[in-house]
PDB file of N, CA, C and O in Angstrom:
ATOM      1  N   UNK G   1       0.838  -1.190   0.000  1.00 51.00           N
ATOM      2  CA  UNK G   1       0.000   0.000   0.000  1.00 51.00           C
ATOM      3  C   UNK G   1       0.874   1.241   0.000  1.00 51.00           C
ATOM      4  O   UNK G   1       2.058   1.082   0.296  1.00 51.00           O
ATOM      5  N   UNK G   2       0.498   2.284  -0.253  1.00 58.00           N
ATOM      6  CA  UNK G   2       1.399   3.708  -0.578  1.00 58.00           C
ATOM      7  C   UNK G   2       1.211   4.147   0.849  1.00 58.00           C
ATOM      8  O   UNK G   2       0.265   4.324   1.616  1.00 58.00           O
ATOM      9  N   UNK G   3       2.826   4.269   0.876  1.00 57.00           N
ATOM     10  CA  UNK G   3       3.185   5.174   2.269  1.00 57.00           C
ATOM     11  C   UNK G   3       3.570   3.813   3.830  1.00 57.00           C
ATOM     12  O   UNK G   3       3.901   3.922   5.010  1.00 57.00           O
ATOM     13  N   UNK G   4       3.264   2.655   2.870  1.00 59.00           N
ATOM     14  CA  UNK G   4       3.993   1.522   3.651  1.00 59.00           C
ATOM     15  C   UNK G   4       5.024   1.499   4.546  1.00 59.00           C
ATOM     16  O   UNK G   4       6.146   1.849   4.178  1.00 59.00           O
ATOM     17  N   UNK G   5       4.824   1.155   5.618  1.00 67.00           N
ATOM     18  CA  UNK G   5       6.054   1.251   6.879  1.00 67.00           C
ATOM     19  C   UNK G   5       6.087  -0.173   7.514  1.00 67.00           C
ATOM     20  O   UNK G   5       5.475  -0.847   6.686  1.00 67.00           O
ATOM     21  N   UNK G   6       6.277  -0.587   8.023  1.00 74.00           N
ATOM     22  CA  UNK G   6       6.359  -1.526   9.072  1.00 74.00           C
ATOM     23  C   UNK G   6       5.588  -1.289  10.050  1.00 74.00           C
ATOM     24  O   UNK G   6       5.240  -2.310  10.643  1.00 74.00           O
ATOM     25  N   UNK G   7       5.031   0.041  10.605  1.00 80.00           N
ATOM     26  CA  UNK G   7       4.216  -0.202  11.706  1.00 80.00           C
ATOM     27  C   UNK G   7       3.488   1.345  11.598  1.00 80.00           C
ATOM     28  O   UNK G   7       3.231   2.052  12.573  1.00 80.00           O
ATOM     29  N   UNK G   8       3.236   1.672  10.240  1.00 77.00           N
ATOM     30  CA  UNK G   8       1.892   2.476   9.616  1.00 77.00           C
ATOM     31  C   UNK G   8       1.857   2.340   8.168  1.00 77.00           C
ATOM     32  O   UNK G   8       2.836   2.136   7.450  1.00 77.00           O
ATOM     33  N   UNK G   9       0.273   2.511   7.687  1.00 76.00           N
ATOM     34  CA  UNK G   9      -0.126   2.288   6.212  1.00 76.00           C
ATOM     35  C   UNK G   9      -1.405   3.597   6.115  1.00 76.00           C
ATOM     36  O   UNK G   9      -2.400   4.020   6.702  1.00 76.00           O
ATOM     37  N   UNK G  10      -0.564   3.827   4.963  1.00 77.00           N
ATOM     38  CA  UNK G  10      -1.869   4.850   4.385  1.00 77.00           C
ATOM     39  C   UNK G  10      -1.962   4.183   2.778  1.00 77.00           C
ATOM     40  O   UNK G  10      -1.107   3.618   2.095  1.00 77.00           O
ATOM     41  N   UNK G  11      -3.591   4.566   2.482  1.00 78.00           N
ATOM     42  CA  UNK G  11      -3.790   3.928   1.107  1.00 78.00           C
ATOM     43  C   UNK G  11      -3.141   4.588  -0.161  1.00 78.00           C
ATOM     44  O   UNK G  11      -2.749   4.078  -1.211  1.00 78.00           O
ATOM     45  N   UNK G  12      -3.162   6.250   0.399  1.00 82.00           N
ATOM     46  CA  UNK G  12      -2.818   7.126  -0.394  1.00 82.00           C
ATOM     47  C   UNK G  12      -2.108   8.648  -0.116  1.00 82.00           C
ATOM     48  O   UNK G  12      -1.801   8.685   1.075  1.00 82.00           O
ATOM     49  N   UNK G  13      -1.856   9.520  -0.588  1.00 81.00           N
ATOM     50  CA  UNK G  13      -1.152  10.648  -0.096  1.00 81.00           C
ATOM     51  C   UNK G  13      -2.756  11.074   0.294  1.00 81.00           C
ATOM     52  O   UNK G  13      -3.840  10.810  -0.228  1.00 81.00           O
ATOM     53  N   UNK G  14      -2.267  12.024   1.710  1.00 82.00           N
ATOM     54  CA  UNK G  14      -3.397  12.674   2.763  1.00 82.00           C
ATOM     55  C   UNK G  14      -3.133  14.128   2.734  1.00 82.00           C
ATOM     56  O   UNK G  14      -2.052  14.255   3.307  1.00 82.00           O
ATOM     57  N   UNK G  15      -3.434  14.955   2.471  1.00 82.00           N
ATOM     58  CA  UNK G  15      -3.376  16.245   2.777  1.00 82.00           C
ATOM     59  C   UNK G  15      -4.910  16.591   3.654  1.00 82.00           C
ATOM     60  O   UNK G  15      -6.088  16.341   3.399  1.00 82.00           O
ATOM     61  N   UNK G  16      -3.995  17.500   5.136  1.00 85.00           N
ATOM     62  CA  UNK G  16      -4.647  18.028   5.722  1.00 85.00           C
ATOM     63  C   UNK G  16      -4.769  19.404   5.953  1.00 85.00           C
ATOM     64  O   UNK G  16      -4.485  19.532   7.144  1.00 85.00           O
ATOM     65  N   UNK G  17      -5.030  20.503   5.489  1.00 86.00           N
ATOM     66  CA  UNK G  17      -4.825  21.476   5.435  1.00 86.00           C
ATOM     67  C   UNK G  17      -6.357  22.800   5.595  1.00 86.00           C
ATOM     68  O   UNK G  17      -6.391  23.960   5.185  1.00 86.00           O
ATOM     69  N   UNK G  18      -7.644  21.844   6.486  1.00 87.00           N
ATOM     70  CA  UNK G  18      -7.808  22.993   6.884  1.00 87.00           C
ATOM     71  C   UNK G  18      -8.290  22.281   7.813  1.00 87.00           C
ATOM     72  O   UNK G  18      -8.382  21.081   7.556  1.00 87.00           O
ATOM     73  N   UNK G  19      -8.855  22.856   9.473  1.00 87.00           N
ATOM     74  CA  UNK G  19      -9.032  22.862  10.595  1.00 87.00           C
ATOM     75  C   UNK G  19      -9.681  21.718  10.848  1.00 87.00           C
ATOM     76  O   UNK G  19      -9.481  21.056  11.867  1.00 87.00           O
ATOM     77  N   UNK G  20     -10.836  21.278   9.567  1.00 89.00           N
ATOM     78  CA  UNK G  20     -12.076  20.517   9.677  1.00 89.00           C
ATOM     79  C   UNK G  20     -11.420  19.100   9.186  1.00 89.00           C
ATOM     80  O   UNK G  20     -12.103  18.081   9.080  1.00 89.00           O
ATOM     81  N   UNK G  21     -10.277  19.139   8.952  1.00 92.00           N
ATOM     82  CA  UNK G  21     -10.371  17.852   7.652  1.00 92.00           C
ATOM     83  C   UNK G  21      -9.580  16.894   9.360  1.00 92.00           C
ATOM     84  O   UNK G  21      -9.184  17.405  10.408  1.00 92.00           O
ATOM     85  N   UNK G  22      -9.635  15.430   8.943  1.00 92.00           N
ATOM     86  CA  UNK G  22      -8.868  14.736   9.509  1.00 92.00           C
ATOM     87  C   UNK G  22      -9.264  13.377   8.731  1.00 92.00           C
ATOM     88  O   UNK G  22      -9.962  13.216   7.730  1.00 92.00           O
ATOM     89  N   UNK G  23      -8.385  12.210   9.767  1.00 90.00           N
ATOM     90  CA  UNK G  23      -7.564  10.970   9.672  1.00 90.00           C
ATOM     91  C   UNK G  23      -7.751  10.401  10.968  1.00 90.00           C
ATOM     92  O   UNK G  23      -7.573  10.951  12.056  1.00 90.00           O
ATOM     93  N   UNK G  24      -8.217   8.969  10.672  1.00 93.00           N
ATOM     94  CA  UNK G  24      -8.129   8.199  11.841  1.00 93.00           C
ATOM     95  C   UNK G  24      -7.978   6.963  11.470  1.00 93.00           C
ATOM     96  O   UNK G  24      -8.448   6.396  10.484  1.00 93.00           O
ATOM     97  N   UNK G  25      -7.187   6.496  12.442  1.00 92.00           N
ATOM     98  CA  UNK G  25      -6.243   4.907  12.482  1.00 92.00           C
ATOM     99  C   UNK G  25      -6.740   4.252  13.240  1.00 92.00           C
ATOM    100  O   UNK G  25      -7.364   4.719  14.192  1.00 92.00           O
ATOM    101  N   UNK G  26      -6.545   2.548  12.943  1.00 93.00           N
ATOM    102  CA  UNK G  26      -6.748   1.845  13.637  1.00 93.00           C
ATOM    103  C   UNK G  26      -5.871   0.771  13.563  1.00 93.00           C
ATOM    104  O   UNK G  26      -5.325   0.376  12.532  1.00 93.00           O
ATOM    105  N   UNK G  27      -5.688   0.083  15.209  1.00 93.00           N
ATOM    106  CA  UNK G  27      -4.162  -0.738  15.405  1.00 93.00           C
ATOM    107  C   UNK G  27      -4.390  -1.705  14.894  1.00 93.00           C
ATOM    108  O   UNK G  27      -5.542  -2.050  15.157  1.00 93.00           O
ATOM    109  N   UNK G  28      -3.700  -2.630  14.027  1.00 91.00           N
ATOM    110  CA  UNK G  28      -4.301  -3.960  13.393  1.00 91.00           C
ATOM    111  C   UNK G  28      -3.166  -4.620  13.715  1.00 91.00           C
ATOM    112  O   UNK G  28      -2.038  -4.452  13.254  1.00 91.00           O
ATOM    113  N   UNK G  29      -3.574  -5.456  14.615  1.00 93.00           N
ATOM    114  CA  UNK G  29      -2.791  -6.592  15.859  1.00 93.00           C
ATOM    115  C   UNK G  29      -2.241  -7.528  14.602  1.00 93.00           C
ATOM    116  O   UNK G  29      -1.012  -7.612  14.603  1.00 93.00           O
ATOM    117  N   UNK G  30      -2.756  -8.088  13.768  1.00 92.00           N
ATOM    118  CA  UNK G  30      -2.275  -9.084  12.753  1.00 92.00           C
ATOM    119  C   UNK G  30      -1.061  -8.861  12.351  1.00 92.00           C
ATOM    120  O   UNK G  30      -0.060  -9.575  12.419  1.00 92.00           O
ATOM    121  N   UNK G  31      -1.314  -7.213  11.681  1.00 85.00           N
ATOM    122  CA  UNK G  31      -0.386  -6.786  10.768  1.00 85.00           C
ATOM    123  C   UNK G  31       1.313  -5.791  11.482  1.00 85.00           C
ATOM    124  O   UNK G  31       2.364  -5.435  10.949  1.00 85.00           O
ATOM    125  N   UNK G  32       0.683  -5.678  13.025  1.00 88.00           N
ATOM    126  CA  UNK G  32       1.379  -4.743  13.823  1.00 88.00           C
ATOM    127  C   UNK G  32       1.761  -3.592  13.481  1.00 88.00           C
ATOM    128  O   UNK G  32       2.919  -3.225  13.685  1.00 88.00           O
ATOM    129  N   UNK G  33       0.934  -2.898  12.955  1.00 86.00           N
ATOM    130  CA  UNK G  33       0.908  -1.763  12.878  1.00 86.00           C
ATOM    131  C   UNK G  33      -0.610  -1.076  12.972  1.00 86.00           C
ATOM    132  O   UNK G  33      -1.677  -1.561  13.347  1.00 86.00           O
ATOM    133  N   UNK G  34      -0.252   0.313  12.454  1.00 88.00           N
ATOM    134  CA  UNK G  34      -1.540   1.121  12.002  1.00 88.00           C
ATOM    135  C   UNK G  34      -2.147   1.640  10.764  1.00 88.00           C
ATOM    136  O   UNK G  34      -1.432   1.775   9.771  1.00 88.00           O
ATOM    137  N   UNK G  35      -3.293   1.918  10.731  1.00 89.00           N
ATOM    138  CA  UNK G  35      -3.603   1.672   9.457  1.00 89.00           C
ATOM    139  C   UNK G  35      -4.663   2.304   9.166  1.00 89.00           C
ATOM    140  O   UNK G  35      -5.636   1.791   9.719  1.00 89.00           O
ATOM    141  N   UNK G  36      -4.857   2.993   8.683  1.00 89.00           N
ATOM    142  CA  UNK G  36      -6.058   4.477   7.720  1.00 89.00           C
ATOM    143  C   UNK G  36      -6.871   3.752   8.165  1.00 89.00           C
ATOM    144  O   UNK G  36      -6.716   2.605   7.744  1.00 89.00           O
ATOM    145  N   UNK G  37      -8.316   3.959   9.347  1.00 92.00           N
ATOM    146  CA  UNK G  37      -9.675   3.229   8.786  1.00 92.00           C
ATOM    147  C   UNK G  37     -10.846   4.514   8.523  1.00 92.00           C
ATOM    148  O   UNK G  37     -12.032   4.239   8.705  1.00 92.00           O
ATOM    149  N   UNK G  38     -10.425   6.018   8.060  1.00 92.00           N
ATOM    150  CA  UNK G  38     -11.293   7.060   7.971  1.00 92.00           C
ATOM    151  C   UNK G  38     -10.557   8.256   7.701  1.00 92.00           C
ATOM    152  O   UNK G  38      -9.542   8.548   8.334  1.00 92.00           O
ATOM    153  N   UNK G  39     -11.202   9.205   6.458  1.00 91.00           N
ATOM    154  CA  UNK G  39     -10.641   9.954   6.069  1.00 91.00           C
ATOM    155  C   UNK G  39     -11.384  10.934   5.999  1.00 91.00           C
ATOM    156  O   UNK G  39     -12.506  10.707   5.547  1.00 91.00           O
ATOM    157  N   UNK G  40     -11.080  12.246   6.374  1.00 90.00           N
ATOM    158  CA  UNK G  40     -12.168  13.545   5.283  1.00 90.00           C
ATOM    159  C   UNK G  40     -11.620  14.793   5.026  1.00 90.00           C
ATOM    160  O   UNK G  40     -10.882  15.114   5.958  1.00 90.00           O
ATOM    161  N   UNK G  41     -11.660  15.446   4.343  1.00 87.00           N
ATOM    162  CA  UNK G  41     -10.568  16.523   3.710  1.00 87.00           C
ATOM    163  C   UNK G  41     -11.863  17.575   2.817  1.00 87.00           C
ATOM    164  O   UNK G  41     -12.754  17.222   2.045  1.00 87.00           O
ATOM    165  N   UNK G  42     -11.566  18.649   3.216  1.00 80.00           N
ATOM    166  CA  UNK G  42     -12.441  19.599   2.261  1.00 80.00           C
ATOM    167  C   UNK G  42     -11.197  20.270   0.681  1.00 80.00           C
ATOM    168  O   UNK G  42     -11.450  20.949  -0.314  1.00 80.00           O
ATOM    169  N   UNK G  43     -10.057  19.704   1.137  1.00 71.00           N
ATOM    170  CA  UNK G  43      -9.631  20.015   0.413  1.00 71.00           C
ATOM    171  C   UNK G  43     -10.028  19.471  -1.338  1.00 71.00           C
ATOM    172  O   UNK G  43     -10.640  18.419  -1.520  1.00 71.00           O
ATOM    173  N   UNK G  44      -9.617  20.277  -2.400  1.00 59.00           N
ATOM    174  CA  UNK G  44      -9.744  19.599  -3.595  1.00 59.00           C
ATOM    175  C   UNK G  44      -9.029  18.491  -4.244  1.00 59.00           C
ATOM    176  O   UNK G  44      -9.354  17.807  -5.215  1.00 59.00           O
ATOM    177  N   UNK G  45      -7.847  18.462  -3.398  1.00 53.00           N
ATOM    178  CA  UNK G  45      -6.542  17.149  -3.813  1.00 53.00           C
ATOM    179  C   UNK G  45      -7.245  15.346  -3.571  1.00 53.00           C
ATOM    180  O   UNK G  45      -6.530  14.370  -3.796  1.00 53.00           O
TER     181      UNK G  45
END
């Protein structure tokens, strides 16, 4: 997945850039790490 680590995953590039937007993770014991399960962005990207 893009942005792959060993112990975080995002599906895709995230831009957060105004007050309202966010990102939330969740720990996935299998995989030992963390991992995008919610996104929202007002941005246009």
């Amino acid at each position: 997945m893009k942005g792959a680590h060993p112990s975080f995953v995002v599906p895709q590039t995230r831009v957060l850039d105004k007050g309202q937007d966010w990102i939330e993770f969740e720990w996935n014991p299998h995989a030992n790490r963390w991992e995008e399960s919610a996104f929202r962005s007002s941005s246009a990207t």
